[in-house]
Coordinates of C-alpha atoms and ligand atoms in Angstrom, one line a residue:
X12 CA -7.7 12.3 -35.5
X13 CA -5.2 9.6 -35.2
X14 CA -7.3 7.7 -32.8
X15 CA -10.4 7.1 -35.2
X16 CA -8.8 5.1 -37.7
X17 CA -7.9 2.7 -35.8
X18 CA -11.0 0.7 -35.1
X19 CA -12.2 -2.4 -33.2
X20 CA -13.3 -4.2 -36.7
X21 CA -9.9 -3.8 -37.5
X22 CA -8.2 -7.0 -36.4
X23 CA -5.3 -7.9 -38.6
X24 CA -1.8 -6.8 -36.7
X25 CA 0.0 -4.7 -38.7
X26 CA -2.8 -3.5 -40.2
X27 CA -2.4 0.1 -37.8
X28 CA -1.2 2.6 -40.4
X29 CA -0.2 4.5 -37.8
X30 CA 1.4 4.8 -34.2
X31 CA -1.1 5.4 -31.3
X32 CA 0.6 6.9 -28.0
X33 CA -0.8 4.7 -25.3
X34 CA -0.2 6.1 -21.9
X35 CA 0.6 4.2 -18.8
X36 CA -1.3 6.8 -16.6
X37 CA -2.3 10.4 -17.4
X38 CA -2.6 12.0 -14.0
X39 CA -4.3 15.5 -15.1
X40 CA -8.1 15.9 -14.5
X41 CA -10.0 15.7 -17.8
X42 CA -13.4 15.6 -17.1
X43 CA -14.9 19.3 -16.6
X44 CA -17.6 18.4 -14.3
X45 CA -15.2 16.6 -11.5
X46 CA -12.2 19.4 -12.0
X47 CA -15.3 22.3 -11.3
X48 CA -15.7 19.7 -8.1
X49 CA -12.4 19.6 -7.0
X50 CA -11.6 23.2 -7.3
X51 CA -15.3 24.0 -5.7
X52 CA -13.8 21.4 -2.5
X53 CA -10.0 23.7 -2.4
X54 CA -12.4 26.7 -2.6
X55 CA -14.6 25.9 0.2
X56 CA -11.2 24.8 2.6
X57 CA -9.5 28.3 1.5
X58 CA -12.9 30.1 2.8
X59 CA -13.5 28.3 6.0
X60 CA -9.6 28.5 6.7
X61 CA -9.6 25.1 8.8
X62 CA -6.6 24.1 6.5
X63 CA -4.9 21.4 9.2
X64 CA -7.0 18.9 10.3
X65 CA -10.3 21.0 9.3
X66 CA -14.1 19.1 9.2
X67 CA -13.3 17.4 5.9
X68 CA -10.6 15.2 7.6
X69 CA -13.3 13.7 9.9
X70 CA -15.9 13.5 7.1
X71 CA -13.0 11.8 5.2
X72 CA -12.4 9.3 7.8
X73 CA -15.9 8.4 8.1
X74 CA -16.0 7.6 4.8
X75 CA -12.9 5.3 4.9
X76 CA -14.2 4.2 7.8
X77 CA -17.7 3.0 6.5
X78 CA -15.9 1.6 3.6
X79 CA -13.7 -0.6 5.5
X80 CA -16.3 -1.1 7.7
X81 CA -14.3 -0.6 10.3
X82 CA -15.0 1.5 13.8
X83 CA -11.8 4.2 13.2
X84 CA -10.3 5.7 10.5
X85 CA -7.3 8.4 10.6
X86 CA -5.9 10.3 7.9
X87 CA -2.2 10.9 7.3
X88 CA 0.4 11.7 5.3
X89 CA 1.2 8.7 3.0
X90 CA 0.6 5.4 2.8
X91 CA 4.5 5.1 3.9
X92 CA 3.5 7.2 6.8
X93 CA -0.2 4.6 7.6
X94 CA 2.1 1.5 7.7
X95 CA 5.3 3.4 9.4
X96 CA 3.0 5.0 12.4
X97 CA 0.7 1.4 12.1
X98 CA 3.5 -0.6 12.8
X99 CA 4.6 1.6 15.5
X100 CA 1.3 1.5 17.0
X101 CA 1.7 -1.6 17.5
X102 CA 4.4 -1.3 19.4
X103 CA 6.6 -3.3 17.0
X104 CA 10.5 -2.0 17.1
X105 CA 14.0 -3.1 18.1
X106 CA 14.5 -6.7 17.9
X107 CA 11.1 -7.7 16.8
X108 CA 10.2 -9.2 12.7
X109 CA 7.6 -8.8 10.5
X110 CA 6.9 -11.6 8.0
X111 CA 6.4 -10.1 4.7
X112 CA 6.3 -10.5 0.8
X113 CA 9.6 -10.1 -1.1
X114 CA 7.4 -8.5 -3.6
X115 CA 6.4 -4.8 -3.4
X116 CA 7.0 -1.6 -2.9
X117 CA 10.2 -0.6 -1.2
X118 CA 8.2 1.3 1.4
X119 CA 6.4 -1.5 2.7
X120 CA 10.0 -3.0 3.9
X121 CA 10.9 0.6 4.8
X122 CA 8.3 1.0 7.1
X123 CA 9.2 -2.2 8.9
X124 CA 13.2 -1.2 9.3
X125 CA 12.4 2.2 9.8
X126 CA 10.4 1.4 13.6
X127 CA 13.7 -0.8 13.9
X128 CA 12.2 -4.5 13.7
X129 CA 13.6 -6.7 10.4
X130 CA 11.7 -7.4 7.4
X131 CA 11.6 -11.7 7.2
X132 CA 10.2 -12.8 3.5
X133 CA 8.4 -15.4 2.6
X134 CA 7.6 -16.6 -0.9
X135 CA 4.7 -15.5 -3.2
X136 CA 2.0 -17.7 -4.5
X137 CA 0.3 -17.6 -8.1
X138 CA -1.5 -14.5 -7.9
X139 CA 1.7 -12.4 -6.7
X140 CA 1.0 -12.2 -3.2
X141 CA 2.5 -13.8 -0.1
X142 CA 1.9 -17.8 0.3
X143 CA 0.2 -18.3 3.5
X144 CA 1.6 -22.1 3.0
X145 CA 5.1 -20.6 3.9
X146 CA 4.6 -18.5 6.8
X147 CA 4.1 -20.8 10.1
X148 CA 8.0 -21.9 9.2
X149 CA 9.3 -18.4 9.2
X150 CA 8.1 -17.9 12.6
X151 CA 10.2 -17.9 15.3
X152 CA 9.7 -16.3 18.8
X153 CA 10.7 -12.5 17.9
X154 CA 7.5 -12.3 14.9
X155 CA 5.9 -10.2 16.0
X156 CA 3.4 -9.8 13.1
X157 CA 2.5 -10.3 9.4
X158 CA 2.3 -7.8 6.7
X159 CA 0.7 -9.0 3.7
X160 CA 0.5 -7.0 0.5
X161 CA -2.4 -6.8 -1.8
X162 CA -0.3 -6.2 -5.1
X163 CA -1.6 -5.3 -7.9
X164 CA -4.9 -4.8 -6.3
X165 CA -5.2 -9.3 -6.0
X166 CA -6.4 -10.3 -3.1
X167 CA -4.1 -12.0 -0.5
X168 CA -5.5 -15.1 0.9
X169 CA -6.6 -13.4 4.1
X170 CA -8.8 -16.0 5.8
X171 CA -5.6 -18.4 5.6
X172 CA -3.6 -15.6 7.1
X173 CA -5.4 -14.3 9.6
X174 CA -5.7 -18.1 10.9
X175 CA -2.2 -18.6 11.1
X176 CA -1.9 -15.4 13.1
X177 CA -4.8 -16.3 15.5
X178 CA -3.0 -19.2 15.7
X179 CA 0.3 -18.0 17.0
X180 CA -0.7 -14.6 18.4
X181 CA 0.6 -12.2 16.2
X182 CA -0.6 -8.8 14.6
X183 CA -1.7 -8.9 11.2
X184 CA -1.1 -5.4 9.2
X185 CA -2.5 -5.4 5.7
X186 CA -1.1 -3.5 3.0
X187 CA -3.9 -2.2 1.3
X188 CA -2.1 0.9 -0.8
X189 CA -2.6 -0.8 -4.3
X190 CA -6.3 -2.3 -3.1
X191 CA -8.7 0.2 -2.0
X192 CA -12.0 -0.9 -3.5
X193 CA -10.8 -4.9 -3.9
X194 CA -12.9 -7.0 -2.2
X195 CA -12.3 -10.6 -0.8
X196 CA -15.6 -12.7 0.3
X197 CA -17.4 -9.4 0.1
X198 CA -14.7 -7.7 2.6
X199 CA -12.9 -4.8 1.4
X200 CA -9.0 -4.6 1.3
X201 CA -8.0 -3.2 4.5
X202 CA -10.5 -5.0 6.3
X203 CA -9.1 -8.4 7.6
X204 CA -6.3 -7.3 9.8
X205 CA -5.5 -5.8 12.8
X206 CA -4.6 -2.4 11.8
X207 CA -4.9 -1.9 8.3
X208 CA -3.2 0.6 6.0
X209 CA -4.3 2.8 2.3
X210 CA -2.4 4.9 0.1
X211 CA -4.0 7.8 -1.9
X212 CA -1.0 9.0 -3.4
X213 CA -1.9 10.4 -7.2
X214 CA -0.5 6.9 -9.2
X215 CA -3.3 4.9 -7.0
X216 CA -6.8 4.2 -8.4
X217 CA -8.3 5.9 -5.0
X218 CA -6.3 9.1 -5.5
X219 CA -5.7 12.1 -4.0
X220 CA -3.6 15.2 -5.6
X221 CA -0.3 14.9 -3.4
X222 CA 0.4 12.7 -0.7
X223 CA -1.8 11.1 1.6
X224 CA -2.6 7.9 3.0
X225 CA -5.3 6.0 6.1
X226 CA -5.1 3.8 8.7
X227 CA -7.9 2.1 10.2
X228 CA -8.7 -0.4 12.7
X229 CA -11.3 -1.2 15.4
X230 CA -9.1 -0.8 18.4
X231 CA -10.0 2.4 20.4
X232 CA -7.1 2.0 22.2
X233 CA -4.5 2.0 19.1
X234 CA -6.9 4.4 17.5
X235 CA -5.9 7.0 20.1
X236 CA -2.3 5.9 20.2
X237 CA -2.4 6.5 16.5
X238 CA -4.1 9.8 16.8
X239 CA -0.7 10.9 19.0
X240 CA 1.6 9.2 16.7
X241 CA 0.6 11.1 13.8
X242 CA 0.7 14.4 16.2
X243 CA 4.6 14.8 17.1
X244 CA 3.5 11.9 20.1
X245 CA 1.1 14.1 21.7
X246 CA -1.8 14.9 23.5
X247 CA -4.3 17.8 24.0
X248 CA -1.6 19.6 20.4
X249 CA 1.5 20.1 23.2
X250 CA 1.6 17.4 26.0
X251 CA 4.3 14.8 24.2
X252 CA 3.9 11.7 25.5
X253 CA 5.8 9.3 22.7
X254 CA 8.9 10.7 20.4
X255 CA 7.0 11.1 17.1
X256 CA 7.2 12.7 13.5
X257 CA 4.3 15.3 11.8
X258 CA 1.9 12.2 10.0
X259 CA -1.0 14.2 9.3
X260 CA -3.2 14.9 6.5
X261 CA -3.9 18.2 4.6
X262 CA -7.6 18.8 4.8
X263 CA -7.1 20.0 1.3
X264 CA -6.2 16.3 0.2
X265 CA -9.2 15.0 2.4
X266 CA -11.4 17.7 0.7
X267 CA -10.4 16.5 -2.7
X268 CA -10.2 13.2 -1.8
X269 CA -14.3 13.3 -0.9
X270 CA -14.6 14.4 -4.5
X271 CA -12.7 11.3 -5.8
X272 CA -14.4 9.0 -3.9
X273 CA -17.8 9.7 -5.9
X274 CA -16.0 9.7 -9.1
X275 CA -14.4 6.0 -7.5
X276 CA -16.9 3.4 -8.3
X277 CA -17.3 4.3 -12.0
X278 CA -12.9 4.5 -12.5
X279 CA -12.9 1.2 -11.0
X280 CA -15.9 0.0 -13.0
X281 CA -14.4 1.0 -16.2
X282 CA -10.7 -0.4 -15.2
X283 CA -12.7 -3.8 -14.2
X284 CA -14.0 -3.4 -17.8
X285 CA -10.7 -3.3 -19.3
X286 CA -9.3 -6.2 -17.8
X287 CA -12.3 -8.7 -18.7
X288 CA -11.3 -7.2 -22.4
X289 CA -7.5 -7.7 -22.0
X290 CA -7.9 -11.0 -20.2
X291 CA -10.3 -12.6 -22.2
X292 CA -8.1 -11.0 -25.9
X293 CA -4.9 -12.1 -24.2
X294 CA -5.6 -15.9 -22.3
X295 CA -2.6 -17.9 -23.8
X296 CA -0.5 -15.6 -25.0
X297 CA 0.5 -13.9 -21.5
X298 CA -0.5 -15.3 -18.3
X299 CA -3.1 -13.0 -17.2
X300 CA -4.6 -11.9 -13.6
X301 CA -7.0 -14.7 -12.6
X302 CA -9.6 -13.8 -10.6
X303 CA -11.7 -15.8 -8.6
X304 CA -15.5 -15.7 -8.2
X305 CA -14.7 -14.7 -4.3
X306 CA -12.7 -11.8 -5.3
X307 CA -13.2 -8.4 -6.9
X308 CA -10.4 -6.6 -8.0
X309 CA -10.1 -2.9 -8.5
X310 CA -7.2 -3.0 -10.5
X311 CA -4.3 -0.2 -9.3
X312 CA -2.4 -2.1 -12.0
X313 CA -2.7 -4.6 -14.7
X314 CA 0.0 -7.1 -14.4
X315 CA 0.7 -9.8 -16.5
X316 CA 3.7 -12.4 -16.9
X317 CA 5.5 -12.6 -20.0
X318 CA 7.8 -14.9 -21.5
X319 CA 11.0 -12.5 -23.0
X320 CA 9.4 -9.6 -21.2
X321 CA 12.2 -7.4 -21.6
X322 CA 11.5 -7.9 -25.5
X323 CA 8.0 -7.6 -25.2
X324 CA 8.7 -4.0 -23.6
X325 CA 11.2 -2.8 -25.7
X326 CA 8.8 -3.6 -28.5
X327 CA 5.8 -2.0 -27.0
X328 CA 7.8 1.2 -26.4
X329 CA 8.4 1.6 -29.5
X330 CA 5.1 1.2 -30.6
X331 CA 4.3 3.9 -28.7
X332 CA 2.8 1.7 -25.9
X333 CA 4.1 2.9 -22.2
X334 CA 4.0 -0.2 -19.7
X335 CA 6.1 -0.5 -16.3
X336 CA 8.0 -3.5 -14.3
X337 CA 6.4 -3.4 -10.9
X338 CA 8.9 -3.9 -9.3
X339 CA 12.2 -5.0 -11.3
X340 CA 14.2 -5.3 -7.8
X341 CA 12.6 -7.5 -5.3
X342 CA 13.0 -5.9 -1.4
X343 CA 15.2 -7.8 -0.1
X344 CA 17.7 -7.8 -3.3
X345 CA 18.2 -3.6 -2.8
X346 CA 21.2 -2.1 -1.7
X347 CA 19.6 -0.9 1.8
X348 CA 18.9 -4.9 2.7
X349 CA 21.9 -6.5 1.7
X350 CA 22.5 -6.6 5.3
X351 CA 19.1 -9.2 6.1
X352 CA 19.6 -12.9 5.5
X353 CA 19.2 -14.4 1.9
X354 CA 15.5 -15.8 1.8
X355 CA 14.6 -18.7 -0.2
X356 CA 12.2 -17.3 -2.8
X357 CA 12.6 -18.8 -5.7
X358 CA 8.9 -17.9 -7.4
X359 CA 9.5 -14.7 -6.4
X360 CA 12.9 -14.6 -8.0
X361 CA 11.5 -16.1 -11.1
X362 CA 8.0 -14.6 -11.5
X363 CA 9.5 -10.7 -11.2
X364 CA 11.1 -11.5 -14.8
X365 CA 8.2 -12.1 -16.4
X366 CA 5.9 -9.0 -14.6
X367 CA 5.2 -6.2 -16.7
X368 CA 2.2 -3.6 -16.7
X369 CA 0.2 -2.6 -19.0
X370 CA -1.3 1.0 -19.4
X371 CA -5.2 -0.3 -18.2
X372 CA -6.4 2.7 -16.4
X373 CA -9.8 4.3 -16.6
X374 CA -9.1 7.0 -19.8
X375 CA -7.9 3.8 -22.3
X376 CA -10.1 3.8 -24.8
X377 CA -11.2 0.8 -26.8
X378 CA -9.2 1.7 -29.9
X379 CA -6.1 2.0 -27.3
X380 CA -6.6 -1.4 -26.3
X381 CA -6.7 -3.0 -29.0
X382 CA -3.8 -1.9 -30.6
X383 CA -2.2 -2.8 -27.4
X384 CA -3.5 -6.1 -27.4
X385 CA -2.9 -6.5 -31.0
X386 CA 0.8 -5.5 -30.3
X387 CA 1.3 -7.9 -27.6
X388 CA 0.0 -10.7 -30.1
X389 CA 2.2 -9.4 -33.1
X390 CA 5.0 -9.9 -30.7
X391 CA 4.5 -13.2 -30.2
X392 CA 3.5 -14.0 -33.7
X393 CA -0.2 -14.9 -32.6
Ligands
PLP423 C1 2.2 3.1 -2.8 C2 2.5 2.1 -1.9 C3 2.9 2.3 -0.6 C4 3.3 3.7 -0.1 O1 2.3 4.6 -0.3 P1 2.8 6.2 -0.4 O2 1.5 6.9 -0.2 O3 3.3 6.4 -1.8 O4 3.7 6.5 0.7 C5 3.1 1.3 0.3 N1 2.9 0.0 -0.1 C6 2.5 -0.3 -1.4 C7 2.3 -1.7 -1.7 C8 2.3 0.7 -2.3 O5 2.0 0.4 -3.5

């Protein structure tokens, strides 16, 4: 079909006599072999009839737990839900701040507000994440802890953060949703901090089918706290010992989940593929994501900063080409936080006009990216 005429050994832009469709993500499950899996694992839950908090939660959180190689894991309900019920583990609330990057989702500021302590930013570095070099003079004596966010699956500079919060005795609470399977110094995302915190929701590369999200961390103590937390705040399913919400995880999701974590390695393999393409193909032309020989990056998104990047999308959409700003409204600029002091973030302000995604997930096929990359480069004349 359409596909097969376009080939690699075609390299002129403008030479595409036709108009390829290139999706940003294409959530429904394509290969027969892991849907006959999935539906085998929703089978097996409908038999045994376990369906809250059944045996594949714990064989779940074993996993994650091995992974991170940490001592606990515990499943919940989102990754909003991990950082929310994390944070509140901590005992973090009223009056208390959480230093954090300006730059990611909204629900990593929401958690913060939402156990009543205030989001403080600090500006980003080079590779999108929070600049370590900025955050001993945004403490003062109410931080309580530092929430750094992997975005776009990069790496934050964790051994420079978890210094600083050694240093002043504060929590550190990573925000691993866009980095399960990215590895710093051979350590997994979600490994460095005190209480760390996953998303599986469908749009991340580690995905479940509906919402669902993991906490883990080596302290028994929190662990149990956690446990409650994500229990209506109780003990022994009707003793309430702390006002809490319903966090926890459908064994359905942790079923289907066990199934998507053999399928992960390859999807990240393949993604990891794609960006050596595109970064090699687009060096010059786009700033692309630099990684470092200490880091390995398992790419929830490919992100790249473009000069006249509203342009560059308007053109790629209508060549068929569907890419996404993550995240066109830094956290602290949205309506709910007009209320927090103005932070001076000036590389964040700049930088989030020149971010824009492009579809790099594990069903592009060669022939898709290279019309994409071909269409970036027609764009800017190259
Ligand atoms: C997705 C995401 C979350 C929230 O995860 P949900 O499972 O959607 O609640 C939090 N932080 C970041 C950085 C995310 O990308």
């Amino acid at each position: 079909m359409e596909r097969s005429i376009v080939g690699l050994s075609q390299q002129k832009p403008f030479a595409y006599s036709v108009k390829m469709n290139v999706r940003f993500l294409d959530l429904s499950v394509q290969d027969s072999q892991m849907k006959q899996e999935l539906l085998q694992a929703v089978d097996k839950v409908l038999s045994h009839g376990q369906i809250m908090l059944g045996p594949e939660v714990k064989e779940f959180e074993n996993k994650i737990a091995e992974m991170a190689k940490k001592k606990y894991a515990l499943g919940v309900n989102s990754g909003t839900d991990a950082l929310f019920l994390a944070l509140r583990g901590l005992g973090i609330g009223l009056g208390d701040e959480v230093i954090t990057t300006p730059l990611s989702w909204i629900s990593t500021f929401n958690a913060i507000a939402m156990c009543g302590a205030t989001p403080v930013c600090v500006d980003i570095c080079d590779n999108l994440t929070i600049d370590p070099d900025l955050i001993e003079e945004a403490i003062t004596p109410r931080t309580k802890a530092i929430l750094p966010v992997h975005f776009s699956s990069q790496m934050c500079k964790m051994d420079q953060i978890m210094s600083i919060a050694h240093k002043h005795q504060m929590y550190v609470i990573e925000d691993a949703a866009q980095a399960f399977g990215s590895y710093l110094n051979g350590k997994m995302a979600g490994s460095f901090g005190t209480v760390n915190c996953y998303s599986m929701n469908p749009m991340k590369v580690f995905s479940a089918y509906g919402e669902t999200g993991a906490i883990v961390t080596d302290d028994e103590q929190l662990y149990q706290k956690l446990n409650m937390l994500r229990y209506a705040g109780t003990i022994k399913k009707e003793e309430c010992q702390i006002p809490s919400l319903n966090g926890k995880i459908d064994t359905i999701q942790a079923a289907m989940l066990l199934v998507s974590l053999k399928y992960l390695p390859d999807k990240i393999r393949r993604r990891r593929e794609l960006a050596k393409i595109y970064s090699e193909a687009l060096k010059g032309i786009v700033i692309c994501p630099n990684e470092k020989n200490t880091t390995k990056v398992s790419y929830y998104t490919y992100t790249i900063l473009a000069e006249n990047r509203d342009d560059l999308k308007h053109y790629l959409e209508e060549k068929g080409i569907e890419t996404k700003i993550q995240h066109p409204i830094l956290m602290p600029d949205q309506k709910a936080y007009q209320h927090l002091p103005k932070y001076l973030i000036p590389k964040a302000e700049s930088l989030k006009k020149k971010i824009l995604c492009i579809p790099a997930n594990e069903k592009i096929t060669l022939d898709e990216s290279q019309y994409v990359i071909d269409s970036i480069k027609a764009f800017y004349g190259k």
